[in-house]
Protein backbone atom coordinates (compact mmCIF):
# COMPACT_ATOMS: atom_id res chain seq x y z
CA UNK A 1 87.66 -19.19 87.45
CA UNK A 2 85.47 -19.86 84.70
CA UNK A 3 83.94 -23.22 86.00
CA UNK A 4 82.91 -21.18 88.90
CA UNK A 5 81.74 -18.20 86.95
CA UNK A 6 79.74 -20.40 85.13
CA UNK A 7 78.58 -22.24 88.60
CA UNK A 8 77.77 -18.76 90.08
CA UNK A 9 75.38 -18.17 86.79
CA UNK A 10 73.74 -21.50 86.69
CA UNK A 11 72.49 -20.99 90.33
CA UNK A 12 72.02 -17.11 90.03
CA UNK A 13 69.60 -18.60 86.43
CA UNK A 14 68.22 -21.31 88.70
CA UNK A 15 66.90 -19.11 91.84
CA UNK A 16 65.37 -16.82 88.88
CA UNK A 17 63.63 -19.74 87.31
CA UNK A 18 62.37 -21.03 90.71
CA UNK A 19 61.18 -17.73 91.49
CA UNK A 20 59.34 -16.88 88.55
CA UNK A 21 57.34 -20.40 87.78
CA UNK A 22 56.31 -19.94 92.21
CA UNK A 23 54.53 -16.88 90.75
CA UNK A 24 53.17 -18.35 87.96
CA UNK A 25 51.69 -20.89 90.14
CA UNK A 26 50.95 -18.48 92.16
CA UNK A 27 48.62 -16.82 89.43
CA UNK A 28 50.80 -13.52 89.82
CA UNK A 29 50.85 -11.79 86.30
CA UNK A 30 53.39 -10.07 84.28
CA UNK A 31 53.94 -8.57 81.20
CA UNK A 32 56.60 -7.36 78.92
CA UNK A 33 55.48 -3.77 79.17
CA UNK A 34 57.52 -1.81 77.10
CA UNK A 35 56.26 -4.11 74.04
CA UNK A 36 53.44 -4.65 75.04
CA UNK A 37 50.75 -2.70 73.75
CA UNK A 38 47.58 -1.65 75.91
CA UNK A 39 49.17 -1.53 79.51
CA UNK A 40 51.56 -0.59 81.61
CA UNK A 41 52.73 -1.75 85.50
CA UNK A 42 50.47 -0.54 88.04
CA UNK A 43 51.19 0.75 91.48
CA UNK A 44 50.60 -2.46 92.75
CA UNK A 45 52.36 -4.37 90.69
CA UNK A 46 49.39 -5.73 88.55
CA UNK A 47 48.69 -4.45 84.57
CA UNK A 48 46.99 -1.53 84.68
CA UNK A 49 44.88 -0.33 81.15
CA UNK A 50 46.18 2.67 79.49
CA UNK A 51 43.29 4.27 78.05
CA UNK A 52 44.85 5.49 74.60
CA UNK A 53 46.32 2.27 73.57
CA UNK A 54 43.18 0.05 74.91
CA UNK A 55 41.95 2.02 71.71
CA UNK A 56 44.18 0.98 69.34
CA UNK A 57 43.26 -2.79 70.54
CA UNK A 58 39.84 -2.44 70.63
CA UNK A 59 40.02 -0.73 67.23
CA UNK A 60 42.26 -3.87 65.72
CA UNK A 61 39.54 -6.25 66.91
CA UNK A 62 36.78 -4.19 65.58
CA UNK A 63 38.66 -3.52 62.16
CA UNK A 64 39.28 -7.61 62.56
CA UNK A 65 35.38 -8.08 62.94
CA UNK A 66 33.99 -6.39 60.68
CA UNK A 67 36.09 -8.45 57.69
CA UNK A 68 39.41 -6.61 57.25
CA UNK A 69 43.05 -8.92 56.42
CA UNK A 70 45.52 -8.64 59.32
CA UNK A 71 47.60 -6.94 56.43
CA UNK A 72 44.73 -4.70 56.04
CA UNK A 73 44.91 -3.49 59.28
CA UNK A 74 48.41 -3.15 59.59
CA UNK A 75 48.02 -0.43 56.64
CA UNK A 76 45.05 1.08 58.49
CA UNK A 77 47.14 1.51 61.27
CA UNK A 78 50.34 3.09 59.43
CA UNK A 79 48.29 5.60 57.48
CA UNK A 80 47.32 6.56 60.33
CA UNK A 81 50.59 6.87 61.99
CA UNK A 82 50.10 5.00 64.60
CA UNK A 83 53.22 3.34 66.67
CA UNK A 84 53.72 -0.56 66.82
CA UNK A 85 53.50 -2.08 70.42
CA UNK A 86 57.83 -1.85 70.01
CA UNK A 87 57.34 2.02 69.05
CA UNK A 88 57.79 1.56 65.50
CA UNK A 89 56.67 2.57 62.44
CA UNK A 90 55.85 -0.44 60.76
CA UNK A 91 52.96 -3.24 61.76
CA UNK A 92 53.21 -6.68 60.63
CA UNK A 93 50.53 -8.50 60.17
CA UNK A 94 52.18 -11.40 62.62
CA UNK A 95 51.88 -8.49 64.93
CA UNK A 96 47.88 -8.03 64.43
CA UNK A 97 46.94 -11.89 64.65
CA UNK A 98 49.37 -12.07 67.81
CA UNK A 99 46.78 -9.17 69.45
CA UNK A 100 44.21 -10.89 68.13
CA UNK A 101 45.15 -14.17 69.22
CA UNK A 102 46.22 -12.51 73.34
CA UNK A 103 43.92 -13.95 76.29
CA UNK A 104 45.42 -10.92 78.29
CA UNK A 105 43.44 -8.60 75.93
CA UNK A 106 40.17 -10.08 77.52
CA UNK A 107 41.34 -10.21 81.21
CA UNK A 108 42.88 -13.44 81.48
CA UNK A 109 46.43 -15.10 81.51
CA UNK A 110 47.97 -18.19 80.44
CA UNK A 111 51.36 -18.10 82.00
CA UNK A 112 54.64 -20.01 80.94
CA UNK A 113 54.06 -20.32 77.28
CA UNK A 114 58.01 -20.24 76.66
CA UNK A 115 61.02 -21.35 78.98
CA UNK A 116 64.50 -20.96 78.94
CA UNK A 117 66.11 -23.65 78.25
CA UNK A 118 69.86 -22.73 78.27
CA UNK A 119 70.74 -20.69 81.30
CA UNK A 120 73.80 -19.12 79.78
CA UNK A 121 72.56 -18.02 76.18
CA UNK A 122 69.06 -17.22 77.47
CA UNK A 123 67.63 -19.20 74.66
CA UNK A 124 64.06 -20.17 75.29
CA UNK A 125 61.96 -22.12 73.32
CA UNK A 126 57.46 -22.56 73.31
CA UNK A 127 56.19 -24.34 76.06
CA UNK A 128 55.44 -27.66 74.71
CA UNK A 129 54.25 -29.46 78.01
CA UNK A 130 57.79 -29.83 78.99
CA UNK A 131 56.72 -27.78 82.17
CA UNK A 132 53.22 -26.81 83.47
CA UNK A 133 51.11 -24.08 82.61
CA UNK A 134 49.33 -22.08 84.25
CA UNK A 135 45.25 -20.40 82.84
CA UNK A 136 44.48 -17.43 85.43
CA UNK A 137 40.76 -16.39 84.40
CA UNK A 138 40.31 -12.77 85.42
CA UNK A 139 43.70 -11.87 86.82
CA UNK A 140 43.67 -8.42 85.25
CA UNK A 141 41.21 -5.83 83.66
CA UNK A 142 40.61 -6.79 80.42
CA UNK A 143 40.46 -4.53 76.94
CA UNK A 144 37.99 -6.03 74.96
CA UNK A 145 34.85 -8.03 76.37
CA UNK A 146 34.47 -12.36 76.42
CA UNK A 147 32.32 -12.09 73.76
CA UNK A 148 34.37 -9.86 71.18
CA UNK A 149 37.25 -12.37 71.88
CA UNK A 150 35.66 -15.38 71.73
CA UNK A 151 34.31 -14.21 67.81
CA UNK A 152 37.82 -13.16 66.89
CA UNK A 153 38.95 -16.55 68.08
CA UNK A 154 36.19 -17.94 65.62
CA UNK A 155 36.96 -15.56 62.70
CA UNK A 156 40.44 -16.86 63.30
CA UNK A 157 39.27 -20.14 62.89
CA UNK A 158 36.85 -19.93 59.80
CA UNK A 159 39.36 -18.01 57.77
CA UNK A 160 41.88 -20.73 58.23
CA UNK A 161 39.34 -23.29 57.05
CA UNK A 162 38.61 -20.93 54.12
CA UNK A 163 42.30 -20.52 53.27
CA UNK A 164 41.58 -16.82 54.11
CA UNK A 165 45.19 -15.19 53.87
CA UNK A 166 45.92 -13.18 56.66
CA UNK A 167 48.69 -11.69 55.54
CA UNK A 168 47.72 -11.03 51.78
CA UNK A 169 48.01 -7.50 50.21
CA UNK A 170 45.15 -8.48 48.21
CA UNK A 171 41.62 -8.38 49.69
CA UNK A 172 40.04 -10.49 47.01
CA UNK A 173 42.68 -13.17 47.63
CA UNK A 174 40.59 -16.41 49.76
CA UNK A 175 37.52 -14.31 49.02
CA UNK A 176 36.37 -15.80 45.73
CA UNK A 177 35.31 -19.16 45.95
CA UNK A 178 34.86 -21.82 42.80
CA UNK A 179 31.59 -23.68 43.24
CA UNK A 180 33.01 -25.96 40.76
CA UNK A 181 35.43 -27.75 43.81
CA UNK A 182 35.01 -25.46 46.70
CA UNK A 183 38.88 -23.93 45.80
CA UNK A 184 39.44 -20.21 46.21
CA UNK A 185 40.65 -18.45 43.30
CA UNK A 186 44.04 -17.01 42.82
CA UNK A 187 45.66 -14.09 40.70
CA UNK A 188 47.43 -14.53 38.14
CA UNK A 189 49.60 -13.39 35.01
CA UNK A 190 48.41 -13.50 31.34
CA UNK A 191 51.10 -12.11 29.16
CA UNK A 192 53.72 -11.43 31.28
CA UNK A 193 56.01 -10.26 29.01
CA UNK A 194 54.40 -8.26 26.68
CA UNK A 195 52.41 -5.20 26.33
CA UNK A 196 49.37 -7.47 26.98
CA UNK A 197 49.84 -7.93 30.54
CA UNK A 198 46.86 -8.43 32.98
CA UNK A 199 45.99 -9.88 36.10
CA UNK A 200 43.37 -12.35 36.04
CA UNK A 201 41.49 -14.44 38.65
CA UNK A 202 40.98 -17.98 38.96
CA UNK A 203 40.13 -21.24 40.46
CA UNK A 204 43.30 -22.53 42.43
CA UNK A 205 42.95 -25.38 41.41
CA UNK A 206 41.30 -25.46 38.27
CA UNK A 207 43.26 -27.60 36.41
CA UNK A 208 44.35 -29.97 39.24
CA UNK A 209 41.77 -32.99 38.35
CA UNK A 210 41.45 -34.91 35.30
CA UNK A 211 39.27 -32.35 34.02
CA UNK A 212 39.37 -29.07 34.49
CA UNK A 213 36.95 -26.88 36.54
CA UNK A 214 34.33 -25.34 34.20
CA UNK A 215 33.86 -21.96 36.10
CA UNK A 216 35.46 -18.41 34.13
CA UNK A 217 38.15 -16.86 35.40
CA UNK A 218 37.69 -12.84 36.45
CA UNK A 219 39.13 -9.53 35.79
CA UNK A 220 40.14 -7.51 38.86
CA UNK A 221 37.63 -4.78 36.60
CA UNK A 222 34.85 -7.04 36.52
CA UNK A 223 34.57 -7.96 40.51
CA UNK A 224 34.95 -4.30 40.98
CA UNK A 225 31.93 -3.92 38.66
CA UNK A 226 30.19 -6.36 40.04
CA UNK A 227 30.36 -5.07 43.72
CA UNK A 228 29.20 -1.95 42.46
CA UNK A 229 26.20 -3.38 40.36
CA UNK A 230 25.46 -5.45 43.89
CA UNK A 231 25.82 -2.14 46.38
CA UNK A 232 23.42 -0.15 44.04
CA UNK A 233 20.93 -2.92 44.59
CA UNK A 234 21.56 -3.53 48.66
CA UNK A 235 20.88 0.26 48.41
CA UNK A 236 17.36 0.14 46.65
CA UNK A 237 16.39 -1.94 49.89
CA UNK A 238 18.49 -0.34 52.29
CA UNK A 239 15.64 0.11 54.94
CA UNK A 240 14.08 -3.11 54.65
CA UNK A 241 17.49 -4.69 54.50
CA UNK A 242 18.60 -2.62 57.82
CA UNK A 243 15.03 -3.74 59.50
CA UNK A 244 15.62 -7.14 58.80
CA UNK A 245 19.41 -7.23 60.43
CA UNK A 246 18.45 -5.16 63.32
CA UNK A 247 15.31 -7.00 64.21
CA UNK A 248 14.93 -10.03 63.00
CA UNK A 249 18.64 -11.58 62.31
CA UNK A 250 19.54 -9.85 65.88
CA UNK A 251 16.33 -11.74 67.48
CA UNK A 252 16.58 -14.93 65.90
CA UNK A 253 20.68 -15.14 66.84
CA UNK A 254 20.23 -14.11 70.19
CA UNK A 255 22.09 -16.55 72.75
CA UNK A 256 21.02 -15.28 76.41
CA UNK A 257 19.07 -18.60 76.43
CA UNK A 258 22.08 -20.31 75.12
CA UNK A 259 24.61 -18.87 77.55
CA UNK A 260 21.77 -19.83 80.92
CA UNK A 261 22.40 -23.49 79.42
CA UNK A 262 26.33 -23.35 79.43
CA UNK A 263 26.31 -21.90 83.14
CA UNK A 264 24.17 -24.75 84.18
CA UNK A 265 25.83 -27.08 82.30
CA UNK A 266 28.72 -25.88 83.90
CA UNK A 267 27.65 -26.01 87.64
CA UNK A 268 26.36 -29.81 86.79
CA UNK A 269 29.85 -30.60 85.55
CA UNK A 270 31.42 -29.24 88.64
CA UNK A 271 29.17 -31.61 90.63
CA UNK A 272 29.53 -34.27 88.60
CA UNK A 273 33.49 -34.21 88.33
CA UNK A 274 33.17 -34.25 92.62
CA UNK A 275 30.76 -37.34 92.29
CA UNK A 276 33.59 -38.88 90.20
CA UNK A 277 36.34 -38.41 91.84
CA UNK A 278 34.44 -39.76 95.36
CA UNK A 279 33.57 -43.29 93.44
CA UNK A 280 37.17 -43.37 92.45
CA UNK A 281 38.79 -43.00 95.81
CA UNK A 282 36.33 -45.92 97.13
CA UNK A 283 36.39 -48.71 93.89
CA UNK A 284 38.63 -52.12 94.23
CA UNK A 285 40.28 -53.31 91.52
CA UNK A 286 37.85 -56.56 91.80
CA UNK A 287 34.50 -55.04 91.93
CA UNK A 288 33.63 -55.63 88.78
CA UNK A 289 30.18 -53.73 89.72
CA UNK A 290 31.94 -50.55 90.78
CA UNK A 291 33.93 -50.25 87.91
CA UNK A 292 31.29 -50.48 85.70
CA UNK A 293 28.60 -47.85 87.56
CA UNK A 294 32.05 -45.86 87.76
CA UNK A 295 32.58 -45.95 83.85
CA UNK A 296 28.95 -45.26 82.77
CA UNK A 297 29.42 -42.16 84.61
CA UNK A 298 32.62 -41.20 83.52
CA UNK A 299 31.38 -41.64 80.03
CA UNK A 300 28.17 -39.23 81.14
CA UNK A 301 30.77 -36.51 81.60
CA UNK A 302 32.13 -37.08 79.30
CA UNK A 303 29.11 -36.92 77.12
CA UNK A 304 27.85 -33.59 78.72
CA UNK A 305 31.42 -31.69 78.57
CA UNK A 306 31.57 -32.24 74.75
CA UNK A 307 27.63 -31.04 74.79
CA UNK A 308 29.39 -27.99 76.75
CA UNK A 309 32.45 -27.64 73.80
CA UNK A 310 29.64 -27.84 71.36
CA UNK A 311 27.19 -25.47 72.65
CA UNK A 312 29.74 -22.77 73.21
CA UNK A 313 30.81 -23.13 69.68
CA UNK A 314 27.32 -22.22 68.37
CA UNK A 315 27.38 -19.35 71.02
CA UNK A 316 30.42 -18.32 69.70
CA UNK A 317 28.80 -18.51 65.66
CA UNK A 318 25.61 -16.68 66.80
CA UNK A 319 27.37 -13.91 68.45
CA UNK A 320 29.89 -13.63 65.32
CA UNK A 321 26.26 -13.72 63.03
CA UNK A 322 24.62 -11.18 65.25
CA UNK A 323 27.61 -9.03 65.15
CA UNK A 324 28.01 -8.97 62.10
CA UNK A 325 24.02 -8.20 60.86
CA UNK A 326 24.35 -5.30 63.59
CA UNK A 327 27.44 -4.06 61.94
CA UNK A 328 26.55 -4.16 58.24
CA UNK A 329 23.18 -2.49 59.12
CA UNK A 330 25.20 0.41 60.94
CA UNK A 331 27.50 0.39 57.81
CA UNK A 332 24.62 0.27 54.90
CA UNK A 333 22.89 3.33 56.69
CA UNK A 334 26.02 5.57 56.69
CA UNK A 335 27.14 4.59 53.01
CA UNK A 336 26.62 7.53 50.77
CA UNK A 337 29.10 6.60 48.09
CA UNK A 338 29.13 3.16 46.61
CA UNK A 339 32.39 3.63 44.95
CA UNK A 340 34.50 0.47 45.28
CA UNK A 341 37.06 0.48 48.42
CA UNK A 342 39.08 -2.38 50.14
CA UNK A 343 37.10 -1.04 53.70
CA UNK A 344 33.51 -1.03 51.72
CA UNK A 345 34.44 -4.74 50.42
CA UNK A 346 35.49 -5.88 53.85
CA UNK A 347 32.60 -4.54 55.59
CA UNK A 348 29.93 -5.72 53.22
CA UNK A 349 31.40 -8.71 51.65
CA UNK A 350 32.01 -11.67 53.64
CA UNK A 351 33.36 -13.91 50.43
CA UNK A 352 31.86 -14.33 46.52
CA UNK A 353 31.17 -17.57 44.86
CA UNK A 354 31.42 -18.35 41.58
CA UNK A 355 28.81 -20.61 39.52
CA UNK A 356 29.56 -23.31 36.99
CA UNK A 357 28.41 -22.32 33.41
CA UNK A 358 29.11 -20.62 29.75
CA UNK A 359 27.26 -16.71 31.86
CA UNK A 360 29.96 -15.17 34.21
CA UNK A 361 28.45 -14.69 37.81
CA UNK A 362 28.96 -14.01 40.56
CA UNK A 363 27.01 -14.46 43.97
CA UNK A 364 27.91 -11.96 46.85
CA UNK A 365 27.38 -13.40 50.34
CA UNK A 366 27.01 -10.84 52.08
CA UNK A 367 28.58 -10.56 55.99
CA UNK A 368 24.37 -9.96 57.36
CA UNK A 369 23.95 -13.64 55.56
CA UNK A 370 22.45 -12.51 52.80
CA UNK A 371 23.17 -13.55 48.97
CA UNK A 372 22.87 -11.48 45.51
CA UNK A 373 23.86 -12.90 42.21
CA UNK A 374 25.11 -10.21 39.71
CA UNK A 375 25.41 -11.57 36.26
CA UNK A 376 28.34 -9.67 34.58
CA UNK A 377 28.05 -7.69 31.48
């Protein structure tokens, strides 16, 4: 009885499969909607948007945006006593970069990123290329625009490089840079055990070569102090600062011209993938001549879709740029209190370096591009 029990399931498991990878090829989207934050089943089967958690997303990208940790946001999200996509209390910050990281958010749908791969325990594993996938560009009404995704994407991206932590609980920590070797700083103990304690910051790495780095280490007190110092000068120029992002940065960064080149690009592509797969169907083996007209166009394409790749990546960094002048200026006119906060530090600080030398200093780059150097007291 239990061979055929077993029989019965494997075929019952097997129909199921078949079923659902013919509607993923079919394009035919579905979610896990009771975990799934920002939608729910339609009447016609399709996602529909439910306005009040579309909020909370947009709100996680914004928060995202404008500089905050995924752990930050996670807090930002319990203090305000707001549910998880699973109706819980608590947010992980796996939980924000998984949002963050969701085509569905913007509309689209990449379907069969995990299988199962054992038709009696259920177990299913990530989608490897073991079986096809399936991209499915505007299957659904999307949360949050192209553009806002695409930046988040980028954020991702540039924190990574930057050894950003996403899931610190510190909002200095990937922030402070050593100009010495390029090495963020880290926190540390001095004194552990005694009634000296402190935490101090400094170079990662500092005494990983064959001589150390040369720049100082920090107090938590003396960034704090130093943000201050910097804020109370941002706000002596606060207009002419706020001008300058508004007009200028948001002129210069613009990418409407940029974005008429990718759809053209685009359109040529199409054509030119056509074109290539015509002289494939017709070339022999033996002529010679063919193969090579065939191969200087292939390596054409080739040429112009990494032109594509790169001019959507400078797209993407000009829209992350703009948005982010846009924001700071809408932030510096609304500060009234430059009192030191993790959500002032976030949205005017997009990381600190630290020079070389016997002076501590430090230089703010600020998330509209601009730089001030403090020298601490």
């Amino acid at each position: 009885m239990s061979s055929l029990a077993q029989e019965e399931s494997r075929s019952i498991s097997e129909n199921v499969t078949w079923g659902q990878r013919k509607r993923f090829a079919d394009g035919k989207v579905s979610m896990p909607y009771g975990s799934f934050l920002g939608y729910k089943k339609g009447a016609d089967g399709r996602p529909e948007v439910v306005p009040d958690e579309a909020e909370i997303i947009k709100r996680i990208y914004r928060e995202f945006l404008l500089g905050m940790t995924y752990n930050g946001i996670a807090k930002s999200l319990m203090a305000d006593k707001i549910k998880s996509p699973r109706g819980k209390d608590i947010w992980r910050s796996t939980t924000i970069k998984s949002i963050l990281q969701n085509e569905k958010y913007k509309g689209d749908a990449l379907l069969q990123k995990r299988f199962t791969v054992d038709f009696l325990t259920k177990k299913q594993k990530v989608n490897e290329g073991e079986i096809p996938q399936y991209y499915v560009e505007n299957s659904h009404e999307g949360i949050v625009s192209d553009e806002i995704f695409e930046m988040a994407q980028h954020e991702i991206k540039r924190r990574e490089e930057m050894k950003i932590s996403g899931s610190s609980k510190n909002f200095f920590s990937g922030r402070i840079i050593c100009e010495c070797c390029g090495e963020a700083y880290t926190r540390k103990v001095w004194h552990s055990t005694t009634k000296y304690r402190r935490y101090i910051w400094q170079c990662g790495k500092k005494y990983a070569g064959s001589e150390p780095c040369s720049t100082p280490h920090l107090t938590e007190e003396e960034i704090i102090a130093g943000f201050e110092n910097m804020a109370k000068k941002i706000m002596l120029q606060r207009e002419s600062i706020i001008k300058l992002c508004r007009e200028t940065l948001a002129q210069v960064l613009d990418t409407d011209d940029d974005k008429e080149k990718v759809k053209q690009l685009e359109i040529e592509l199409d054509q030119d993938y056509i074109e290539l797969g015509q002289q494939l169907r017709i070339i022999g083996k033996s002529e010679d001549e063919k193969n090579e007209s065939y191969n200087k166009a292939l390596a054409a394409y080739e040429k112009k879709t990494q032109s594509l790749a790169e001019l959507k990546e400078i797209i993407a960094d000009k829209d992350k740029r703009r948005f982010n002048a846009l924001q700071f200026a809408d932030r510096l006119d609304e500060i009234t209190d430059i009192k030191f906060s993790e959500e002032l530090w976030c949205s005017l600080v997009d990381y600190v370096s630290v020079p070389e030398g016997d002076e501590k200093k430090l230089i703010f780059h600020l998330r509209s591009g601009i730089s001030k150097e403090i020298l601490l007291s």
